[in-house]
PDB file of C-alpha atoms in Angstrom:
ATOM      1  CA  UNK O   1      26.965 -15.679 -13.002  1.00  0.00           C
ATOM      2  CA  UNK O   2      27.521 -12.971  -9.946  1.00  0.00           C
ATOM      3  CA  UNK O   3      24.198 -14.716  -8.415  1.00  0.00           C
ATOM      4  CA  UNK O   4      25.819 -18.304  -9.035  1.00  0.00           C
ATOM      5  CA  UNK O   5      29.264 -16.559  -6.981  1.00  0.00           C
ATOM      6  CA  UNK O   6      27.302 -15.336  -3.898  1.00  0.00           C
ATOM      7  CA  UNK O   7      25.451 -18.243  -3.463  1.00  0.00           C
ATOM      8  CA  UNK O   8      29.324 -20.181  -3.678  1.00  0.00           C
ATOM      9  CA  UNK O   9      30.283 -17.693  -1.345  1.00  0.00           C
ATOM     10  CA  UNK O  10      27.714 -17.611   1.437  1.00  0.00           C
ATOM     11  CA  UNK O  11      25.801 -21.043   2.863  1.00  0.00           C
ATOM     12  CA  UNK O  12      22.645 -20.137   1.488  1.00  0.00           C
ATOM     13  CA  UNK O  13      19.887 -21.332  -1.318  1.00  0.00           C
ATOM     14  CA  UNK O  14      17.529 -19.526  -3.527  1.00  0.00           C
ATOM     15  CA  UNK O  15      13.910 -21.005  -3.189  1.00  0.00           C
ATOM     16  CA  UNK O  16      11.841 -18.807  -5.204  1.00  0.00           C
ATOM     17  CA  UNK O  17      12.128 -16.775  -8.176  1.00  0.00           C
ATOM     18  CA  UNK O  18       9.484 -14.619  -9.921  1.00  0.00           C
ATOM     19  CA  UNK O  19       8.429 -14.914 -13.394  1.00  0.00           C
ATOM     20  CA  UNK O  20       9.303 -11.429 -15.696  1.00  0.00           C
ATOM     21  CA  UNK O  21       7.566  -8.504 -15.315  1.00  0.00           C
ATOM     22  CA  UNK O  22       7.622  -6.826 -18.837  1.00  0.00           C
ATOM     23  CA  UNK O  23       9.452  -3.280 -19.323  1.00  0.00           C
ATOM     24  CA  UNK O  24       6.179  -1.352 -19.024  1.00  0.00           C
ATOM     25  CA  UNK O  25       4.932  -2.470 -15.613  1.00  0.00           C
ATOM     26  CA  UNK O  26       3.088  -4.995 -17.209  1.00  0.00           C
ATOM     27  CA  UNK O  27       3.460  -7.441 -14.009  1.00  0.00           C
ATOM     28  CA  UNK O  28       4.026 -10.449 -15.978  1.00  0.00           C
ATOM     29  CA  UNK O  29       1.807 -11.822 -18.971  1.00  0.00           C
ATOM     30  CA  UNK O  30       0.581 -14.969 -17.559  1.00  0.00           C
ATOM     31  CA  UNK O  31      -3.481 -13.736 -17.951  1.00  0.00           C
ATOM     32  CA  UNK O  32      -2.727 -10.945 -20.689  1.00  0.00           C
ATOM     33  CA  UNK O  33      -4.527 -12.072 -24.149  1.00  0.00           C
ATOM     34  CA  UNK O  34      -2.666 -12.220 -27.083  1.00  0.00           C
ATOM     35  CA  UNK O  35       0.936 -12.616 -25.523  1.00  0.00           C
ATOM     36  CA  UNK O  36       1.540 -16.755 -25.477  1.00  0.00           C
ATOM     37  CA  UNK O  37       4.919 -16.429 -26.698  1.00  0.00           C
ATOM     38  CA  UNK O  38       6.321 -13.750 -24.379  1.00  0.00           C
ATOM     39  CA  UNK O  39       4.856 -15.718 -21.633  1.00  0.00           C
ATOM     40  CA  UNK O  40       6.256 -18.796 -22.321  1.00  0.00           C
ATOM     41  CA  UNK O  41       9.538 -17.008 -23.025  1.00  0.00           C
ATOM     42  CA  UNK O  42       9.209 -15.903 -19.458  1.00  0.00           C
ATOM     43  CA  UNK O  43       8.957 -19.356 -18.667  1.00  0.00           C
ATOM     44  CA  UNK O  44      11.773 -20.527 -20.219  1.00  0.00           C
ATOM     45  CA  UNK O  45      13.852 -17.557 -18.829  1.00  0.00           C
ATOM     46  CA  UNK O  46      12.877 -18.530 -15.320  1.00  0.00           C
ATOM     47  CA  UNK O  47      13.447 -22.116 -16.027  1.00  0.00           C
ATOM     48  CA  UNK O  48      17.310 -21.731 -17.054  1.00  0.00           C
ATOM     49  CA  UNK O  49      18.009 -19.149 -13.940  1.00  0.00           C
ATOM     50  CA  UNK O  50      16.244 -21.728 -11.736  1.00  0.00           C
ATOM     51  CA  UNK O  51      18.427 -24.732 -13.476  1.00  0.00           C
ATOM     52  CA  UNK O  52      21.663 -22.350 -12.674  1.00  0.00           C
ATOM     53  CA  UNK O  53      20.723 -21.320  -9.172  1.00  0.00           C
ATOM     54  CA  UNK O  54      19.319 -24.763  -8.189  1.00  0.00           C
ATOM     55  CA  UNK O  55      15.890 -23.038  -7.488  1.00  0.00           C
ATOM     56  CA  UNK O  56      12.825 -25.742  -7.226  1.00  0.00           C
ATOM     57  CA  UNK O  57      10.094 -22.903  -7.896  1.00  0.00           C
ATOM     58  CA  UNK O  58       8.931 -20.100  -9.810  1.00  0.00           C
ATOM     59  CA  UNK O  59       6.595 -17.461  -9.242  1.00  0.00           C
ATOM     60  CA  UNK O  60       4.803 -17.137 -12.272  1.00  0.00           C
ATOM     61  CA  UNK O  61       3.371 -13.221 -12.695  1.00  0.00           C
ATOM     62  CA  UNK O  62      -0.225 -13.001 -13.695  1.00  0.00           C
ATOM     63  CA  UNK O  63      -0.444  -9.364 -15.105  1.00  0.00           C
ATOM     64  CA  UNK O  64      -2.999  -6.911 -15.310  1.00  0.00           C
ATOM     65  CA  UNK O  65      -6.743  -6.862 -14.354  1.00  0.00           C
ATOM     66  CA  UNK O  66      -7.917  -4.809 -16.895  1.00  0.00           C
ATOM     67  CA  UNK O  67      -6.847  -6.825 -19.870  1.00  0.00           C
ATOM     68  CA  UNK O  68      -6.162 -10.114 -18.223  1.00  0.00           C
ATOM     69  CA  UNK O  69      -8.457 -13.042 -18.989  1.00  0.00           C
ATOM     70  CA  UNK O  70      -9.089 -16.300 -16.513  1.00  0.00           C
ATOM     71  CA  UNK O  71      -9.388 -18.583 -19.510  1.00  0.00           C
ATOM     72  CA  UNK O  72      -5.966 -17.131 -20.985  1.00  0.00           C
ATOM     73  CA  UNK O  73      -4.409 -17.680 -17.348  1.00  0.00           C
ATOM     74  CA  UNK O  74      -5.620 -21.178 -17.072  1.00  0.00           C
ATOM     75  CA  UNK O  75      -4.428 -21.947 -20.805  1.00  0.00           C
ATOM     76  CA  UNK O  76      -0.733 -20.441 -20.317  1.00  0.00           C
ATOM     77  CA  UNK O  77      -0.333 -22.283 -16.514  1.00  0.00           C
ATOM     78  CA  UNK O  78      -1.112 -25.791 -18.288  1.00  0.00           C
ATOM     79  CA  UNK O  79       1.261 -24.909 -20.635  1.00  0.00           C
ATOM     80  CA  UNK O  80       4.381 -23.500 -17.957  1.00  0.00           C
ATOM     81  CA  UNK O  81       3.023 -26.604 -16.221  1.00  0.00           C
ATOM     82  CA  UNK O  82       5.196 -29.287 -19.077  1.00  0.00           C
ATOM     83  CA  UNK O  83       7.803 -26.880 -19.164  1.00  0.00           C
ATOM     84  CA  UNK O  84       8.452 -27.260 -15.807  1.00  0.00           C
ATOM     85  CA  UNK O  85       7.372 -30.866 -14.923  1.00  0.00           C
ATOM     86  CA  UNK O  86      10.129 -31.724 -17.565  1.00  0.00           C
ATOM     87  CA  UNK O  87      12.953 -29.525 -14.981  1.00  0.00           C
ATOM     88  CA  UNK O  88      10.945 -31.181 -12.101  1.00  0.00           C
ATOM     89  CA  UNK O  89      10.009 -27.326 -11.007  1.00  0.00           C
ATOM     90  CA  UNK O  90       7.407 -26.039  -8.926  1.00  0.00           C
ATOM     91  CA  UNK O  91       5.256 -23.383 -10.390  1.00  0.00           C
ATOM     92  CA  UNK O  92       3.016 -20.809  -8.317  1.00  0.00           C
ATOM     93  CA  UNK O  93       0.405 -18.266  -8.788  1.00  0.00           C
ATOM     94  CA  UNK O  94      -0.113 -15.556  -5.263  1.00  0.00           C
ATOM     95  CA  UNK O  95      -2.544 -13.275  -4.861  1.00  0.00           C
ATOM     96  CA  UNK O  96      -1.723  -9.744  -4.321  1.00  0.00           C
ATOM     97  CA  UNK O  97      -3.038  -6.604  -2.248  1.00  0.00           C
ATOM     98  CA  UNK O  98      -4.183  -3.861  -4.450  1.00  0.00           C
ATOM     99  CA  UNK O  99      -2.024  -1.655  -1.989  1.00  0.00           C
ATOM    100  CA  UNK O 100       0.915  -3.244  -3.128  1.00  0.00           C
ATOM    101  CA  UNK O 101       0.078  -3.977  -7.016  1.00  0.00           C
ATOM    102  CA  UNK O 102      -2.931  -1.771  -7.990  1.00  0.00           C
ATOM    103  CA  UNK O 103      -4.559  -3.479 -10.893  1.00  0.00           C
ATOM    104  CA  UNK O 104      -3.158  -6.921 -10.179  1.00  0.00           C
ATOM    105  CA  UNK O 105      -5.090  -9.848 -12.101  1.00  0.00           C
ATOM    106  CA  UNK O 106      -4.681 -12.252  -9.309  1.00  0.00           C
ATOM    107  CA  UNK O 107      -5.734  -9.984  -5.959  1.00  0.00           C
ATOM    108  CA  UNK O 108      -8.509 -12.252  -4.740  1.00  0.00           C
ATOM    109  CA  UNK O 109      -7.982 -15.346  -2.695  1.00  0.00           C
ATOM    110  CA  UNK O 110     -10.942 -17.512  -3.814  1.00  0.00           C
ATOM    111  CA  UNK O 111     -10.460 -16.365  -7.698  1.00  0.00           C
ATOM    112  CA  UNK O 112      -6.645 -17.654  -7.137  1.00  0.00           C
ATOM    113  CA  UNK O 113      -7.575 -21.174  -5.256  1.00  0.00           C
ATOM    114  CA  UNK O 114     -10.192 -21.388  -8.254  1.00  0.00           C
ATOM    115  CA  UNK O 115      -8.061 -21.026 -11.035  1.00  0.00           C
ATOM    116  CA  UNK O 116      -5.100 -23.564  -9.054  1.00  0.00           C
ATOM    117  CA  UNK O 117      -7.938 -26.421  -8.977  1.00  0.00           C
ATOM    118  CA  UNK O 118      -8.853 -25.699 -12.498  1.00  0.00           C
ATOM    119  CA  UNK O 119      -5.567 -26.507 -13.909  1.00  0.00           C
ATOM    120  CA  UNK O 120      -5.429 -29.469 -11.631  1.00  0.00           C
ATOM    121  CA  UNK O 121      -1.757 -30.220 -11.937  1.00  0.00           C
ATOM    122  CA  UNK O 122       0.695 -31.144  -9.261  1.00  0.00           C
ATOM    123  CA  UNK O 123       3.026 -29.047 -10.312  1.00  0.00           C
ATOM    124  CA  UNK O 124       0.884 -26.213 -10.113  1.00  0.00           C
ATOM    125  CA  UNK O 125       0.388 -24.524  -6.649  1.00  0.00           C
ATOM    126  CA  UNK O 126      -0.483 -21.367  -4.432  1.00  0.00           C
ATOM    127  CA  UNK O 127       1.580 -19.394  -2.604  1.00  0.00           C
ATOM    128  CA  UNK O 128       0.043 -18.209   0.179  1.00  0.00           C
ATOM    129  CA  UNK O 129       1.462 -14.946   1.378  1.00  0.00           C
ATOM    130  CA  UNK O 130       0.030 -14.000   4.688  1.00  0.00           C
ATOM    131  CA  UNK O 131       1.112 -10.595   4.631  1.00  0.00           C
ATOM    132  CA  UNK O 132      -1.360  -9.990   1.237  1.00  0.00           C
ATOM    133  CA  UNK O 133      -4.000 -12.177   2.499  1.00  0.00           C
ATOM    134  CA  UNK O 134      -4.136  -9.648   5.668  1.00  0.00           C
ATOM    135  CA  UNK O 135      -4.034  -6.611   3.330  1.00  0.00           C
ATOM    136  CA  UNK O 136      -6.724  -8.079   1.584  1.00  0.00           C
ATOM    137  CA  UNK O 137      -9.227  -8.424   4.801  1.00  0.00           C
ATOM    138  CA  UNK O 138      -8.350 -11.097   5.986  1.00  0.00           C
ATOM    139  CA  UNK O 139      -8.463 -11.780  10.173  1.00  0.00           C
ATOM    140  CA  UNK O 140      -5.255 -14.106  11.614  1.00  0.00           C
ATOM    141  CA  UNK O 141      -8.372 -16.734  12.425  1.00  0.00           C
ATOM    142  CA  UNK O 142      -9.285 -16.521   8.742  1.00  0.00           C
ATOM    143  CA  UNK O 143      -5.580 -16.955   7.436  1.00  0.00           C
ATOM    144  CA  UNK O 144      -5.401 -20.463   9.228  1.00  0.00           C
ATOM    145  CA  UNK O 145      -8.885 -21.276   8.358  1.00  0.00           C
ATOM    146  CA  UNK O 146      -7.912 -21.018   4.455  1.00  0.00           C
ATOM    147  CA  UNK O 147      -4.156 -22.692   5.343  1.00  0.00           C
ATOM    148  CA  UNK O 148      -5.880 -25.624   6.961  1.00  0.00           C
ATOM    149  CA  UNK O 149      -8.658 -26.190   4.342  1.00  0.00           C
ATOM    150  CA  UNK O 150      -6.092 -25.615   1.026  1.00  0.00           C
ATOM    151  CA  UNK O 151      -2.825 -26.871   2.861  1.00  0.00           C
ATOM    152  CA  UNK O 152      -2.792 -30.042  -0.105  1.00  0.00           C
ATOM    153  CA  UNK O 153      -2.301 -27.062  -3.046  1.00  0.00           C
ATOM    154  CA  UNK O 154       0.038 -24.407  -0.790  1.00  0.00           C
ATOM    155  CA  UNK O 155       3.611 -24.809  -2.535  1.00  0.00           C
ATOM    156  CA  UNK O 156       5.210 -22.296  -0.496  1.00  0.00           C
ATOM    157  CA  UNK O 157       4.267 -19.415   2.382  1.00  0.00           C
ATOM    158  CA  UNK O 158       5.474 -16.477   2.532  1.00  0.00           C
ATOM    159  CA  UNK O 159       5.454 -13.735   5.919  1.00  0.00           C
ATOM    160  CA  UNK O 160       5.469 -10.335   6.867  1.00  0.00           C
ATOM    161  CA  UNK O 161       4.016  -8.404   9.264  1.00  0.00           C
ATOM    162  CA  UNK O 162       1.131  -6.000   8.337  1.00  0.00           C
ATOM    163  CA  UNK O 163       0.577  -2.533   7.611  1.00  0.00           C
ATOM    164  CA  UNK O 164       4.012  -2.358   7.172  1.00  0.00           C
ATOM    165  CA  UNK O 165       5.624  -5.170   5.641  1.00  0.00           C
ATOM    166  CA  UNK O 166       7.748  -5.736   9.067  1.00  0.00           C
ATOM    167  CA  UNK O 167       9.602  -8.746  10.370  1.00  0.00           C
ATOM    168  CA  UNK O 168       7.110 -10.981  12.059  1.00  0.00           C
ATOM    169  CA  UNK O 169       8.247 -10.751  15.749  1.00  0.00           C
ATOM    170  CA  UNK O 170       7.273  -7.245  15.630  1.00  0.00           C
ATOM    171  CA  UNK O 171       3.422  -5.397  16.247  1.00  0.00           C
ATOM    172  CA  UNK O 172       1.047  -5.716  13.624  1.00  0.00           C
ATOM    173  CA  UNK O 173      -2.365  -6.628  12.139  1.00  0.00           C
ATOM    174  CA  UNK O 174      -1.401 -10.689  12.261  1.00  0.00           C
ATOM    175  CA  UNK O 175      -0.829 -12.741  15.266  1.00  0.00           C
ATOM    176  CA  UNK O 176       2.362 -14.381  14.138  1.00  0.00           C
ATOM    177  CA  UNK O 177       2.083 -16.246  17.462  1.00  0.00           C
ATOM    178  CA  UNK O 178      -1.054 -18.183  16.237  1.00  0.00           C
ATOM    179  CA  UNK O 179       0.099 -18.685  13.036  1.00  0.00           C
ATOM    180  CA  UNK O 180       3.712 -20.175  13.508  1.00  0.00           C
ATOM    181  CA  UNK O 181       2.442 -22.181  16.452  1.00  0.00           C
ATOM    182  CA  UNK O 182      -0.487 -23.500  14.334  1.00  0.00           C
ATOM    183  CA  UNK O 183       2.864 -24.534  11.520  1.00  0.00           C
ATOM    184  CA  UNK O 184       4.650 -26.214  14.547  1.00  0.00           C
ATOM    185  CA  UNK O 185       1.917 -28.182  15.965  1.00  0.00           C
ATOM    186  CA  UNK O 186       0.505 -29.490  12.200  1.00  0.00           C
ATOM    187  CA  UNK O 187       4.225 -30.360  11.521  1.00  0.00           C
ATOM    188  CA  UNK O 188       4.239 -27.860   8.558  1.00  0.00           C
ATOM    189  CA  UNK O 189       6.952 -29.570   6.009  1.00  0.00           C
ATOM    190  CA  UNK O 190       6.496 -26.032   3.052  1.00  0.00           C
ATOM    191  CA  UNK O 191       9.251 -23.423   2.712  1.00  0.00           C
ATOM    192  CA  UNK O 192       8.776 -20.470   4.536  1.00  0.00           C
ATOM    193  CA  UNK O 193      10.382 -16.996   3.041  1.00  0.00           C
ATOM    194  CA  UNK O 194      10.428 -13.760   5.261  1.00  0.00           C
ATOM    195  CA  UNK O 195      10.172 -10.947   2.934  1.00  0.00           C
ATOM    196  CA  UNK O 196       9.948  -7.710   5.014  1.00  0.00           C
ATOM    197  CA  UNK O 197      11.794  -4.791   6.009  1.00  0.00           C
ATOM    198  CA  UNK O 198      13.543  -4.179   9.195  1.00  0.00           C
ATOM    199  CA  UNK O 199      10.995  -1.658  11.813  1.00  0.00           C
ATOM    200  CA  UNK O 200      14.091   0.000  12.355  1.00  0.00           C
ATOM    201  CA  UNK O 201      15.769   0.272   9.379  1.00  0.00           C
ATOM    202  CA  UNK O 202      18.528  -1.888  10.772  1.00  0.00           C
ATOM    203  CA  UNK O 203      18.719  -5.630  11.117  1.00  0.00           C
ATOM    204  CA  UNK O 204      17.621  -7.088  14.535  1.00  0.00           C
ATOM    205  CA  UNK O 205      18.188 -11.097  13.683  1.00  0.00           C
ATOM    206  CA  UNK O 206      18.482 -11.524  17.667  1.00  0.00           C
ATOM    207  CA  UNK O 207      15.365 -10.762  18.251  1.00  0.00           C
ATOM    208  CA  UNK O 208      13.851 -12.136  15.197  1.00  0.00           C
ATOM    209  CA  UNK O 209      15.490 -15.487  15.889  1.00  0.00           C
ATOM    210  CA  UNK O 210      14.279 -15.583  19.846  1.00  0.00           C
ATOM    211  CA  UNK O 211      10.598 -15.214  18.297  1.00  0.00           C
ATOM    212  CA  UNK O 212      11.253 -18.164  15.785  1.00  0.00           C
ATOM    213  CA  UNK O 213      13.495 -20.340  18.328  1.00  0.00           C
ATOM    214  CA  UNK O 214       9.860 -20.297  20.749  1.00  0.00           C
ATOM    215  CA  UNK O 215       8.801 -22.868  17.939  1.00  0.00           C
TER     216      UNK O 215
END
């Protein structure tokens, strides 16, 4: 209900929300054997906040590497997948940076494109988070590369500027220059979230807006 007041109070929309992550920094269950149930609860917990904060996806938490299971994952995504086709909801997978989530199931890019094609549903798709992809290794030349050649299964992108997790008209490790004139040009239609920290510690949305405003 308080989310459902500031979003009546301010002109803005929720786009994405993430899957639970268990009590016990489990990092969701979507992978983790032996856990359907509290999964799909998961599911159905993301599905009525999205349905009250007219959110169209869901980030759906893989868990764990050490007990998590690619044939488990693929099984619980095909299931999430009717629960949400029936709300008309977009569900994603992401890979994460070990720096971020040590131990993360899902913290290889090919592994997660694998496991998207295996489920082969529309309503199944990748976030592709640049700032992870460059903590993973991953050059600014590479990044497009992989946005250009799985652009059909990317539900949603999400941007920050490496090391730091910065706002992207800042210095980093990713040429934000490249990439948001490579969106422009390909007339990008996907949803793009900043998630990142102000360098400063205070907000600088003049400056972040002149970088955008250039495309």
């Amino acid at each position: 209900e308080q989310w459902k007041e500031a979003l009546l109070e301010n002109p803005l929309n929720i786009q994405l929300i993430n899957t639970p992550l268990g009590e016990k920094g489990e990092f969701g269950f979507a992978a983790t054997p032996n856990q359907r149930e509290t999964f799909l609860d998961g599911v159905r917990m993301g599905i009525k906040y999205c349905k009250a904060l007219k959110c169209p996806r869901l980030h759906i938490m893989a868990g764990s590497a050490k007990i998590g299971r690619e044939e488990v994952f693929i099984e619980n995504l095909l299931a999430a997948s009717e629960l949400l086709q029936a709300e008309g909801i977009i569900g994603l997978i992401e890979t994460i940076s070990c720096g971020v989530i040590p131990g993360y199931f899902l913290d290889d890019f090919p592994k997660a494109i694998k496991i998207v094609e295996q489920v082969d549903k529309k309503n199944i798709q990748f976030q592709f988070d640049i700032f992870h992809l460059s903590c993973l290794g991953h050059s600014t030349t590479e990044i497009l590369e992989l946005y250009r050649s799985y652009s059909q299964i990317i539900g949603y992108i999400q941007v920050a500027q490496p090391p730091n997790r910065t706002e992207v008209s800042g210095a980093g490790d990713v040429d934000y220059e490249l990439i948001f004139r490579e969106f422009a040009d390909s007339g990008c239609d996907k949803f793009i979230g900043l998630e990142f920290k102000w360098t400063s510690g205070k907000s600088d949305f003049s400056s972040l807006c002149s970088f955008l405003d250039k495309f």
